[in-house]
XYZ file of C-alpha atoms in Angstrom:
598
model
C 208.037 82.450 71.379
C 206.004 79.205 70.176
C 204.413 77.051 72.916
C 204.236 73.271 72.245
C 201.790 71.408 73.722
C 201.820 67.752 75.029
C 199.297 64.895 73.668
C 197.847 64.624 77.195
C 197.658 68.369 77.371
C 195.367 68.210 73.704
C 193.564 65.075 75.114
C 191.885 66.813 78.123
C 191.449 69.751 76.300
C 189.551 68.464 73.912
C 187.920 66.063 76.368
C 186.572 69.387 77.985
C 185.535 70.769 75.329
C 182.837 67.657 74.688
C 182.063 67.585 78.014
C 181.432 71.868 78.078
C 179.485 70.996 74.771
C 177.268 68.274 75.905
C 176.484 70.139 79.388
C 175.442 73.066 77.125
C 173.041 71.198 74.939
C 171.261 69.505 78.158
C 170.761 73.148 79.546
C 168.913 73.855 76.710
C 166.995 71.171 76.649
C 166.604 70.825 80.130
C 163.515 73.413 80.369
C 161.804 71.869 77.198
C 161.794 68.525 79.180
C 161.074 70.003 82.940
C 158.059 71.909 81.080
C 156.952 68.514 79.636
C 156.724 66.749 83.384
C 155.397 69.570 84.792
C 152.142 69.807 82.735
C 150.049 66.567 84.319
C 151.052 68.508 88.022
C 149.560 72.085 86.752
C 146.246 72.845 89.011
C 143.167 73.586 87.560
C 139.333 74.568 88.344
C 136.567 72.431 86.178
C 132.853 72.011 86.665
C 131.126 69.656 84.398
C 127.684 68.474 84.742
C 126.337 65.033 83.159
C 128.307 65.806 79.849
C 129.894 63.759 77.202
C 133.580 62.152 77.823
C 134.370 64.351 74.808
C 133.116 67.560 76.028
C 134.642 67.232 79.267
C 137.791 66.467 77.879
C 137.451 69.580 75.514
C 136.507 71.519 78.623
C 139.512 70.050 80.575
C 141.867 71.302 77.815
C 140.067 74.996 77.445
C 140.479 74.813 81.168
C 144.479 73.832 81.574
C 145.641 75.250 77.982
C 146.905 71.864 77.628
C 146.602 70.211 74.133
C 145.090 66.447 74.189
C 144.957 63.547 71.687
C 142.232 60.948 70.984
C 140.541 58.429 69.212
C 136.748 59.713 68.828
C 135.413 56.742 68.800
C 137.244 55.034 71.968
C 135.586 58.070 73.860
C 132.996 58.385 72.332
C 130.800 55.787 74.315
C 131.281 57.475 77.626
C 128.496 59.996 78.887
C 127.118 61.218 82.056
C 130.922 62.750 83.217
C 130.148 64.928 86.316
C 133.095 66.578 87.835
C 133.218 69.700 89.869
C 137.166 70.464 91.385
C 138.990 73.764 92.608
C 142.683 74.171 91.979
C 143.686 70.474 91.434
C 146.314 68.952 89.649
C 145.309 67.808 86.308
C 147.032 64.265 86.779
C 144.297 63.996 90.013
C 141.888 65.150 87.345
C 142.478 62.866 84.848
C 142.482 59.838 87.060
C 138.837 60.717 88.592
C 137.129 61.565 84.962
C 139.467 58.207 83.422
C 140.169 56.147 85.903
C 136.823 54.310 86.077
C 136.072 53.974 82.547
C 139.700 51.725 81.849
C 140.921 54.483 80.276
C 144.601 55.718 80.686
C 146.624 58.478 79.499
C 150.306 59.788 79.298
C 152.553 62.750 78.220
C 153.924 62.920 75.002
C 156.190 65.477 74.522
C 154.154 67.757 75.942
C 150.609 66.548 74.790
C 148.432 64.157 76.811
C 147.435 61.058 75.312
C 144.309 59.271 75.803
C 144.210 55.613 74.995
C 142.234 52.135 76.312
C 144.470 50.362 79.275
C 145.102 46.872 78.710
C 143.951 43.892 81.127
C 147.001 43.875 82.827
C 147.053 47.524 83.057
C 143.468 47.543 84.579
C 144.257 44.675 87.239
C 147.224 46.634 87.644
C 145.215 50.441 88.766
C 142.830 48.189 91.275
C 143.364 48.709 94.650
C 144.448 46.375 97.059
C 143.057 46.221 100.417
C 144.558 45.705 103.903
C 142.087 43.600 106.489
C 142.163 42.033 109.650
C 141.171 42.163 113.316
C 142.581 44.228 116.291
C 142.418 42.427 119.687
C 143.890 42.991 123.100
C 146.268 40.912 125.767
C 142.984 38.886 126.346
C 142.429 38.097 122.155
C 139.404 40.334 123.049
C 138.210 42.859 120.374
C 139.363 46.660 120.351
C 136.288 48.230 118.389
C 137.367 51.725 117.201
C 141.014 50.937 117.351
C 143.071 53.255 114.742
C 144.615 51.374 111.883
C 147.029 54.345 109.634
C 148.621 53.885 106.390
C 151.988 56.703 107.161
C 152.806 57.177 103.301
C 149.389 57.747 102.215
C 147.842 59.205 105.687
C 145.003 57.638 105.629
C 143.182 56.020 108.055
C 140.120 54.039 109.251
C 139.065 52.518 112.530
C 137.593 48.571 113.293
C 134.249 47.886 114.092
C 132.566 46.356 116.672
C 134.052 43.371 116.520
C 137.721 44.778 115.779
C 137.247 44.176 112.263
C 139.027 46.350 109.753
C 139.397 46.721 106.068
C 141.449 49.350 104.372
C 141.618 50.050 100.492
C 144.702 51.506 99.472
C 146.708 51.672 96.124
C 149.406 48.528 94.949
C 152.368 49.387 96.877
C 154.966 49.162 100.177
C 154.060 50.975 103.095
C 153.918 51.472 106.635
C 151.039 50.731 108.944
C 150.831 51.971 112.215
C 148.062 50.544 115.037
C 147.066 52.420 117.994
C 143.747 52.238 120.793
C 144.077 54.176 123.587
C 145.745 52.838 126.851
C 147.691 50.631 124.891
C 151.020 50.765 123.065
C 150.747 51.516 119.247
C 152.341 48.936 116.940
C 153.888 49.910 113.756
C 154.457 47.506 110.651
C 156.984 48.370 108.148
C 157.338 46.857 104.260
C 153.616 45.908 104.229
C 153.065 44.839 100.947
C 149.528 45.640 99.450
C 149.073 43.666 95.839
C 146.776 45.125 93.395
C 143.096 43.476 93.699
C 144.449 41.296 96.463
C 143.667 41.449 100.020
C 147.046 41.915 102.411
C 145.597 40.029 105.709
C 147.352 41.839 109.042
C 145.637 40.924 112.139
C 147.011 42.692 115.075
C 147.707 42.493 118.853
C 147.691 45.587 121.187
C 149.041 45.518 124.873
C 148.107 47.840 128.283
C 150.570 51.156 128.297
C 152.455 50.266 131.365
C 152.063 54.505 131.899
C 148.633 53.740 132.338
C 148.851 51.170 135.226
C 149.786 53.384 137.806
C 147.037 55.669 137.000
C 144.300 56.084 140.169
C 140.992 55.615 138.871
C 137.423 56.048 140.197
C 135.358 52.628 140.952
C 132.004 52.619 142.854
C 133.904 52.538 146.247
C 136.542 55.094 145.649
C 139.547 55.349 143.876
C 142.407 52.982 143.638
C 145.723 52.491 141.089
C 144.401 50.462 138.096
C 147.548 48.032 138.495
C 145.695 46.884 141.664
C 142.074 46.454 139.711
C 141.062 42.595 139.144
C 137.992 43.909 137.583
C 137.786 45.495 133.689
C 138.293 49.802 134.231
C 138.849 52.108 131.940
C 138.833 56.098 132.676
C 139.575 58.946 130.841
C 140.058 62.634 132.110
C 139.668 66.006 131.471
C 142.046 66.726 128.293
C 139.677 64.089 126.134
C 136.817 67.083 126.467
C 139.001 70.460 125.781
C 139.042 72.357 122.942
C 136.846 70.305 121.103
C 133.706 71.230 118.929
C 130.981 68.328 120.200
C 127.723 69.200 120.875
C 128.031 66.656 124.028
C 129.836 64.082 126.255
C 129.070 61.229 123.500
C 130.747 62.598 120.829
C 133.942 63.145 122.562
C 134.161 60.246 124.562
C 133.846 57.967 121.064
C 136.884 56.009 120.245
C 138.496 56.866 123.595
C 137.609 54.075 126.372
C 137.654 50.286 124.668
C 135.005 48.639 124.438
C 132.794 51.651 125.260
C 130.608 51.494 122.095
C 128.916 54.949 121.280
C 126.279 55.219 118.095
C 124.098 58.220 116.762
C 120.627 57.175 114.934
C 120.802 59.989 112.989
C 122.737 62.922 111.824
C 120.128 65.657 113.065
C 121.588 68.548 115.355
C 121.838 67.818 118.766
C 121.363 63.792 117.999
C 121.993 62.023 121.559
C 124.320 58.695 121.482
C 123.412 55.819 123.277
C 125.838 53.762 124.941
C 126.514 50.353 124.877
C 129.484 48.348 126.887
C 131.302 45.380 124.804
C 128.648 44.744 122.735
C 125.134 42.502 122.876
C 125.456 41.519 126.459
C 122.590 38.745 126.054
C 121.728 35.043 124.117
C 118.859 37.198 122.629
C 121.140 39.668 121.223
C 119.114 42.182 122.758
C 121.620 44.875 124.299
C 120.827 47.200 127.670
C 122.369 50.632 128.271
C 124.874 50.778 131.626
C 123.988 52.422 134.415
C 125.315 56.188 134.638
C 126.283 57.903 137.515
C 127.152 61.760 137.706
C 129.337 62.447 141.308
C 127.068 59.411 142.487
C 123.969 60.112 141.385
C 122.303 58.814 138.333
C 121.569 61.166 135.133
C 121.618 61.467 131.708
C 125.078 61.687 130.390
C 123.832 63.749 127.390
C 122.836 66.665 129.179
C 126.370 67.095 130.613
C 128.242 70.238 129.797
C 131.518 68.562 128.550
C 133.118 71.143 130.033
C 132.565 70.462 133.346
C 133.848 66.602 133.583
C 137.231 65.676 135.012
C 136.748 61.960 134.914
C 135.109 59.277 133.213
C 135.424 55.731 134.798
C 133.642 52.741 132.712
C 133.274 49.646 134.465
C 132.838 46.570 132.188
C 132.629 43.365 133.876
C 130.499 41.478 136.374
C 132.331 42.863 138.833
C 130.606 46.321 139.200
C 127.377 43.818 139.996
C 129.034 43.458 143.581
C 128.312 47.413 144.099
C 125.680 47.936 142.589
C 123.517 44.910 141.688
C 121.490 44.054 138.739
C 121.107 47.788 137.384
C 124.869 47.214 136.394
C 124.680 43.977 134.030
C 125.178 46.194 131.334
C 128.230 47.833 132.671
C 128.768 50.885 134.739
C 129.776 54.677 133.695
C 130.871 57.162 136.606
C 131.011 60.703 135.797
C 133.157 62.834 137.685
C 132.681 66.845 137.565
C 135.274 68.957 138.080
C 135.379 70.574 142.304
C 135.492 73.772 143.444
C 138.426 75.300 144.668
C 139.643 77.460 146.850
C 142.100 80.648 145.992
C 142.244 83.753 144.250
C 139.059 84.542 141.930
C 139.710 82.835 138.923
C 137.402 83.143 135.865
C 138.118 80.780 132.656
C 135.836 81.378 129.300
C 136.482 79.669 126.301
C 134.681 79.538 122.519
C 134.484 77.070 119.663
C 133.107 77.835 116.210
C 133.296 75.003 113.895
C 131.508 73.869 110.612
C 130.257 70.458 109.729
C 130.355 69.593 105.851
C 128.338 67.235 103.793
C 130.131 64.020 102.976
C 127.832 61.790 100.828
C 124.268 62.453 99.689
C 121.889 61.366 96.656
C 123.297 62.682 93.379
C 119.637 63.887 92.044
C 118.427 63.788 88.568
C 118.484 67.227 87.951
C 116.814 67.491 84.515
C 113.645 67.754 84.081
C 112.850 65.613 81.267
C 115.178 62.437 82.329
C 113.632 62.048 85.668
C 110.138 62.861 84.881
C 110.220 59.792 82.111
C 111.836 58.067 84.586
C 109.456 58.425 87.296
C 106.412 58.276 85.166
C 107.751 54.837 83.986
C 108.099 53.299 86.965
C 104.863 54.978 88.195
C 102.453 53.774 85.240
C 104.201 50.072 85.890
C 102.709 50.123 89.348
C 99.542 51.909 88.971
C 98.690 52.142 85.301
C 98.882 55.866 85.051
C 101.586 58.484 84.808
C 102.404 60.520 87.847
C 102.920 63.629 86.469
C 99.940 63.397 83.727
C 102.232 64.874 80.960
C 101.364 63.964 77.378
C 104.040 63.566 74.449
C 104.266 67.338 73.502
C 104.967 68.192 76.987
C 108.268 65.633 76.887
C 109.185 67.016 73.528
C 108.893 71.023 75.623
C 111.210 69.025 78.597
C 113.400 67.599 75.912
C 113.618 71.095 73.799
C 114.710 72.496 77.471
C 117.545 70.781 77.511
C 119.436 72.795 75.225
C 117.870 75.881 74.670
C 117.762 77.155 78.498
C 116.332 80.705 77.045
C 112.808 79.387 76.702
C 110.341 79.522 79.754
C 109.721 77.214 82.768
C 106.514 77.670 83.009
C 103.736 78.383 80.501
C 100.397 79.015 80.764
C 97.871 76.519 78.770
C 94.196 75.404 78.859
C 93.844 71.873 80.135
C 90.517 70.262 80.501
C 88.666 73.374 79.732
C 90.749 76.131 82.110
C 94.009 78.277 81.905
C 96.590 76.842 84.078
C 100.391 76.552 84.870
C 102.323 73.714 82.646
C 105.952 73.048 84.429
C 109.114 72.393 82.128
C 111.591 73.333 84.631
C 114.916 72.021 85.834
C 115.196 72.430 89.364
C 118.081 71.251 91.551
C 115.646 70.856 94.784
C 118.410 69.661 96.935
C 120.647 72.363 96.900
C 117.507 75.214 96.338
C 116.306 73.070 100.047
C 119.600 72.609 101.745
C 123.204 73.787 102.751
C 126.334 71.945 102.242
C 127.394 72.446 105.724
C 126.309 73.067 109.416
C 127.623 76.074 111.740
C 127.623 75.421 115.211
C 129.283 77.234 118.013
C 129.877 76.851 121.514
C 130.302 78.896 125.016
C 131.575 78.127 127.805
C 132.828 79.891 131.014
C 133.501 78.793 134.685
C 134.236 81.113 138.100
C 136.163 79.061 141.174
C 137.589 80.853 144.163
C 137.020 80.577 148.160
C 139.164 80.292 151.227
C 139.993 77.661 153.886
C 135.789 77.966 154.987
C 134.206 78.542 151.491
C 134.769 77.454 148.643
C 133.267 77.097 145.523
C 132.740 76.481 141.856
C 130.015 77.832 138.939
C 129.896 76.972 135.187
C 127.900 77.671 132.675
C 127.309 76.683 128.855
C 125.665 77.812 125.514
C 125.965 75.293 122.558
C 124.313 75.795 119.413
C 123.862 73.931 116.079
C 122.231 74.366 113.085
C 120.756 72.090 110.647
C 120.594 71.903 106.616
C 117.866 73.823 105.985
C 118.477 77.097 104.019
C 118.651 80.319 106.040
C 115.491 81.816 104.018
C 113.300 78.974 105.402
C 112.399 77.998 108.981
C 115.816 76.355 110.201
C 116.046 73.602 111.868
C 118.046 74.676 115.176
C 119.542 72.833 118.141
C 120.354 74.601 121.850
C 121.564 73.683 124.801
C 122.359 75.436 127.889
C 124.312 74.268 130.881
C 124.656 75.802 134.666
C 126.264 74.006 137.522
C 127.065 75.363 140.910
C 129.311 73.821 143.874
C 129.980 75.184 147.549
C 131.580 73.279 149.520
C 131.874 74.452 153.810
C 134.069 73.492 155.891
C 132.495 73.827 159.145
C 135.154 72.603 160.760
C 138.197 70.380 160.832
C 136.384 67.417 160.557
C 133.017 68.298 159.245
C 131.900 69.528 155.988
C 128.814 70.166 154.118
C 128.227 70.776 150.536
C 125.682 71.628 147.336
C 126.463 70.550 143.917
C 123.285 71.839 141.496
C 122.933 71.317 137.868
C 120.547 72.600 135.550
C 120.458 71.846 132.036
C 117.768 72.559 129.205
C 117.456 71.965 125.448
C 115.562 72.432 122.374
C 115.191 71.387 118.994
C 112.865 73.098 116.408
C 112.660 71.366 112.827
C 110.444 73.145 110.268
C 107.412 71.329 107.838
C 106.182 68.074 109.255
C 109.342 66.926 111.022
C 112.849 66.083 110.079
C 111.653 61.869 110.101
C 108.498 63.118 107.831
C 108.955 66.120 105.683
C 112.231 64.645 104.008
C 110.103 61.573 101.956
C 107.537 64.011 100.605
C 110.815 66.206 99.361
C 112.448 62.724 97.910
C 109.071 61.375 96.231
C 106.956 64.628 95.674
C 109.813 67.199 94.173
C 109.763 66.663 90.571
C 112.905 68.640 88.858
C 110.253 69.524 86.338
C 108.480 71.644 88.851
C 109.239 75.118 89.953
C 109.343 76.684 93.508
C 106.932 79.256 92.236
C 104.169 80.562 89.549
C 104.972 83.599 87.465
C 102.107 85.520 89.883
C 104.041 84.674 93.034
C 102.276 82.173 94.624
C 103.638 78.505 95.462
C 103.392 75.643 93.027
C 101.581 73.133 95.679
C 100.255 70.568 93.276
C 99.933 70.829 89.335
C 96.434 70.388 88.232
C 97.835 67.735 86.115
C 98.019 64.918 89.132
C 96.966 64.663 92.438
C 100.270 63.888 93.931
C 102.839 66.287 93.653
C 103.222 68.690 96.956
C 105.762 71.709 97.106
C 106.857 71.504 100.551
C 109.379 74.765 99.827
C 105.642 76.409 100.081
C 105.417 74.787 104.108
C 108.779 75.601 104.721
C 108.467 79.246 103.419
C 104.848 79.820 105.543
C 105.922 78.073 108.001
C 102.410 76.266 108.489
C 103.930 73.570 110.244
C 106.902 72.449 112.324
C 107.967 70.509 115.561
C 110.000 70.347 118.307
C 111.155 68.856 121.559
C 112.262 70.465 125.074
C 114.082 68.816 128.116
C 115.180 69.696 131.354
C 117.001 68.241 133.392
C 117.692 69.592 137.126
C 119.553 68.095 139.697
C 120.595 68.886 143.491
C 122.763 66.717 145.615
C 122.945 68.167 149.455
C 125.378 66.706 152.044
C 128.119 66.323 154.180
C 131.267 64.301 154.957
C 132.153 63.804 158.853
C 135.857 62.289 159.531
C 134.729 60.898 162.878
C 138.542 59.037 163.390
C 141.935 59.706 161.039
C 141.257 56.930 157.939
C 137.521 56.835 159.126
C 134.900 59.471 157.015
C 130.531 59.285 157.220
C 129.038 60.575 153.959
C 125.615 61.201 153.785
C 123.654 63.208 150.574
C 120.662 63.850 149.353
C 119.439 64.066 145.932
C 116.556 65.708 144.165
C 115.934 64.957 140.592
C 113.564 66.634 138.045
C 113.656 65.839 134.055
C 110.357 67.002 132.447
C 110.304 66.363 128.848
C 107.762 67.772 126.368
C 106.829 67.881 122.072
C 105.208 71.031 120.729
C-alpha cells in the first residue's frame, strides 16, 4: 500500500526538520559560547609586588590559564602594579590593575583583549557621586544619619552637619535614608551620571512608635509625646551582643545629635561626647553633664552591660534642673535593678577581631627609599643620612634582583671592621599585625523575695593592640563589678546600696604609642636589618648618627608606659512613701577615681 502525502503535510515536515537542525547546531555551540562569558567571572589568587604592567599581566594569565593579547608598547609605560587578591573574579581583577591607568579590556572569543579606552570611554568608567544634607522636622541636622545605595549595598553616614557624599558607579538605583527614631525614606530611579554629582537632600520625620515611649528626664519619667523640651533615649537592646570595648562605641550613631569621637585608634581609646555640636560664638565646645542613677561619673568606665537606659537631654531646658553644669546638654544613665525571684544567673561572651583598613604603603626596597631619603636629607642638611657611598647603592641596586646575595657584610670603614646593611626589610609588617583580638566577659546574678532583693554584675574586657606577639604588646583591660540590694523594710519604706567598682589599664611597649611610632616612621630604613649575623641588635650603623632600631627596645623591653584608673562609687539611701502619690528620697554618695602613669 503507497501512502501519499499532502503539501502541508511535506511543508511542516520539512519546516521541522530546519528547526530540529538549527536547535542542534546552537547546542553545540552553546558551550563554546557559555565557556567564552564565563572566563572574565573565573576566581583567581595573585600577589604582585611593585612590578611591571607586563609582568603582572603575564602573572595574571599563568595565574587564570587564560590567554591575553597586547600591544607592548601601550603597556609598556605602566610600572609599580601592586596587587595582592584571594579567590576573585578576574573581571574584579582586571578592573583594579586597569582601571586606573585608562586602560580597558574585553573577551574575544575566548581571549582577553587589552587596549587604550577612549575619552568618552574614560568619562564614561568615572563615578558619579550622590550628595546632600539630612535634616529633621525642625530643618535641623541629623549627623550620623544612614544614607544606603540597595543595588550596590553600600553605605555611608553624614557628618556633623548632616552632610553626605556618596561615590557610586553611572547608573539607576535605589537609595534608602534612615536615623534612628525617625521613619526611613526610600528613593527609587535615582539617577547617578558618570563624573556628575546627583544632589538629594533629604527630610526625616519622628517615628510616631516612638512618641509614646516613657523616657527618663531629671525629674522622673514621662511619655516623650508630652516633652516640650529636646529627649532622646535609648535602651538596653542598643548594648547586647555587641563587641565594644565601652558605652561610647555603642551608643555612636544611635541618639541624634549625640556626637561621639575617638582621638585615636589605640585599645581602650575613650570617646568624648559632645551634644549638637560647638555650643559657643568661640567655637569652643564643653562636654554634658553625665549622670549614672543620679549621680555623676564617667560614662567610659560603665560596663555596657549593665545599662537599661540612656536619656540625652539637648536643649536649654535641662538648665531648669540642673543649672549651668548642663549648657552643654545632659546624659542620664540608667543601670539595670535588681529583682526579685528565683536565682537567676545570665553570662555571656564576645570574641571579635578588628582588621586594618588603611595604612602607609612603605617603600619596601632598600635601594629606592634609601636614595630617596638621602635626597631629601642632603637637601636639608647637606649630608646624606645614611652615609652610603656609590658602591654601596650599586650593592642595594644589585639586591634587587639577585635576592641570594647577603644583607649584611662585614667591611672596614674608617679604619675598623663593621656591619654594612643592604637589606630589604618590610618593617611594618616585621613590627605589626593586621588585626586586633579582643574579647569580652560578662555575667550577672539577680534573685530576692518580697524583703530582699538584689542584683550583682561583673565584667572582663580585653583588647589588644598591633604590636607583634614576640614583642611587648600593647594591651588594654578593663574590669567591671556592680552590686544592688534593695530592702524593703516595710510597706512604705525602703532602703538601698547600689556600688560600682571599675578599674583599667593600658600598657604600650618602647617610649609610648604617641612617641615610639615617629622614630619607627623616620629611623627604620628598609636597608637595615633587625639583627647582626652575631645576634645582637642593629641600634645605629656606624655609618650615621641617626638611625635607631627600636625592634631592639621592643624586644628588651627597656622601656614602656602605661596608665591605671579606678573608679569606685557607692550611693546609700532610701525612699519613704509618706502619702499614696507622695515619696521622700534621700541618698548618699561616695566617689573615689584615682588615676595614675607608670
Amino acid at each position: 500500500m503507497k501512502f501519499k502525502f499532502n503539501n502541508n503535510i511535506i511543508k511542516a515536515m520539512r519546516f521541522t526538520f530546519v528547526l530540529i537542525s538549527i536547535l542542534a547546531t546552537a547546542s553545540l555551540l552553546l558551550p563554546a559560547y557559555a565557556g567564552n562569558s564565563q572566563i572574565l567571572e573565573k576566581r583567581v589568587s595573585v600577589t604582585i609586588k611593585n612590578a611591571t604592567m607586563e609582568a603582572a599581566i603575564s602573572e595574571i594569565q599563568d595565574q587564570s590559564k587564560v590567554n591575553f593579547a597586547y600591544d607592548h608598547q601601550l603597556i609598556g609605560k605602566f610600572t609599580g602594579v601592586t596587587l595582592n587578591v584571594q579567590n576573585e573574579t578576574l573581571d574584579n581583577i582586571l578592573k583594579k590593575v586597569l582601571g586606573s591607568r585608562a586602560l580597558g579590556y574585553k573577551d574575544v572569543n575566548g581571549v582577553i583583549v587589552i587596549n587604550a579606552l577612549t575619552k568618552e570611554e574614560i568619562k564614561q568608567q568615572q563615578p558619579g557621586k550622590l550628595a546632600g544634607k539630612v535634616v529633621d522636622e525642625k530643618s535641623l541636622f541629623l549627623p550620623s544619619a544612614t544614607i544606603r545605595i540597595i543595588e550596590l549595598n553600600k553605605a555611608i553616614q553624614s557628618d556633623e552637619a548632616g552632610n553626605y557624599q556618596l561615590s557610586a558607579p553611572a547608573g539607576t538605583y535605589t537609595v534608602v535614608v534612615s536615623y534612628i527614631s525617625y521613619e526611613s525614606q526610600q528613593f527609587n530611579n535615582v539617577q547617578i551620571k558618570a563624573g556628575e554629582i546627583t544632589p538629594l537632600d533629604v527630610k526625616l520625620l519622628p517615628s510616631q512608635n516612638g512618641l509614646n515611649e516613657v523616657v527618663v528626664v531629671g525629674y522622673g519619667t514621662q511619655k516623650k509625646v508630652n516633652l516640650t523640651g529636646a529627649v532622646s533615649q535609648v535602651d538596653s537592646k542598643v548594648f547586647e551582643d555587641r563587641p565594644v570595648a565601652g558605652i561610647a562605641q555603642a551608643l555612636q550613631g544611635t541618639v541624634p545629635n549625640l556626637n561621639i569621637t575617638f582621638g585615636d585608634g589605640h585599645p581602650g581609646s575613650q570617646g568624648k561626647f559632645n551634644v549638637r555640636g560647638y555650643a559657643s560664638i568661640t567655637n569652643v565646645s564643653g562636654s554634658p553633664l553625665v549622670l549614672i542613677d543620679g549621680v555623676p561619673g564617667d560614662i567610659n568606665m560603665l560596663n555596657p552591660h549593665d545599662v537599661e537606659t540612656v536619656s540625652v537631654l539637648k536643649d536649654a531646658a535641662s538648665a531648669a534642673i540642673y543649672g549651668a553644669r548642663a549648657a552643654f546638654g545632659v546624659i542620664l544613665v540608667t543601670t539595670k535593678k535588681a529583682k526579685n525571684g528565683k536565682l537567676t544567673i545570665n553570662y555571656g561572651s564576645n570574641f571579635s577581631q578588628q582588621q586594618v583598613t588603611t595604612r602607609t604603603d612603605f617603600i619596601t626596597d632598600g635601594y629606592t627609599q634609601l636614595r630617596l631619603v638621602d635626597e631629601a636629607f642632603s637637601r636639608n642638611v647637606g649630608n646624606s643620612y645614611s652615609g652610603y657611598n656609590a658602591e654601596d647603592y650599586a650593592q642595594l641596586k644589585l639586591r634587587q634582583t639577585d635576592k641570594s646575595l647577603p644583607s649584611v657584610v662585614v667591611q672596614n670603614r674608617n679604619g675598623q671592621n663593621q656591619y654594612v646593611y643592604y637589606g630589604s626589610t618590610d618593617w611594618w609588617h616585621f613590627l605589626f599585625k593586621n588585626s586586633t583580638p579582643a574579647m569580652d566577659h560578662h555575667v550577672s546574678i539577680t534573685g530576692g523575695n518580697d524583703k530582699v532583693d538584689f542584683l550583682i554584675s561583673g565584667r572582663y574586657y580585653q583588647q589588644k593592640g598591633l604590636y607583634q606577639s614576640d614583642l611587648r604588646e600593647d594591651v588594654y583591660n578593663a574590669y567591671n563589678f556592680r552590686s544592688k540590694v534593695n530592702a524593703h523594710l516595710s510597706k512604705w519604706l525602703t532602703v538601698f546600696s547600689n556600688m560600682q567598682f571599675a578599674a583599667n589599664d593600658y600598657i604600650w611597649p618602647a617610649n609610648g604609642y604617641n612617641s615610639n611610632n615617629p622614630g619607627l616612621y623616620n629611623h627604620a630604613m628598609a636597608a637595615y636589618v633587625p639583627k647582626n649575623p652575631d645576634g645582637t641588635f642593629t641600634y645605629r650603623t656606624n655609618l650615621n648618627n641617626y638611625g635607631a632600631n627600636e625592634y631592639a627596645d621592643l624586644q628588651n623591653g627597656k622601656s614602656f608606659g602605661g596608665t591605671k584608673s579606678y573608679d569606685f562609687t557607692n550611693t546609700i539611701g532610701f525612699t519613704a512613701e509618706v502619702i499614696k502619690g507622695l515619696a521622700i528620697n534621700g541618698n548618699y554618695a561616695f566617689q573615689l577615681s584615682p588615676y595614675s602613669d607608670f
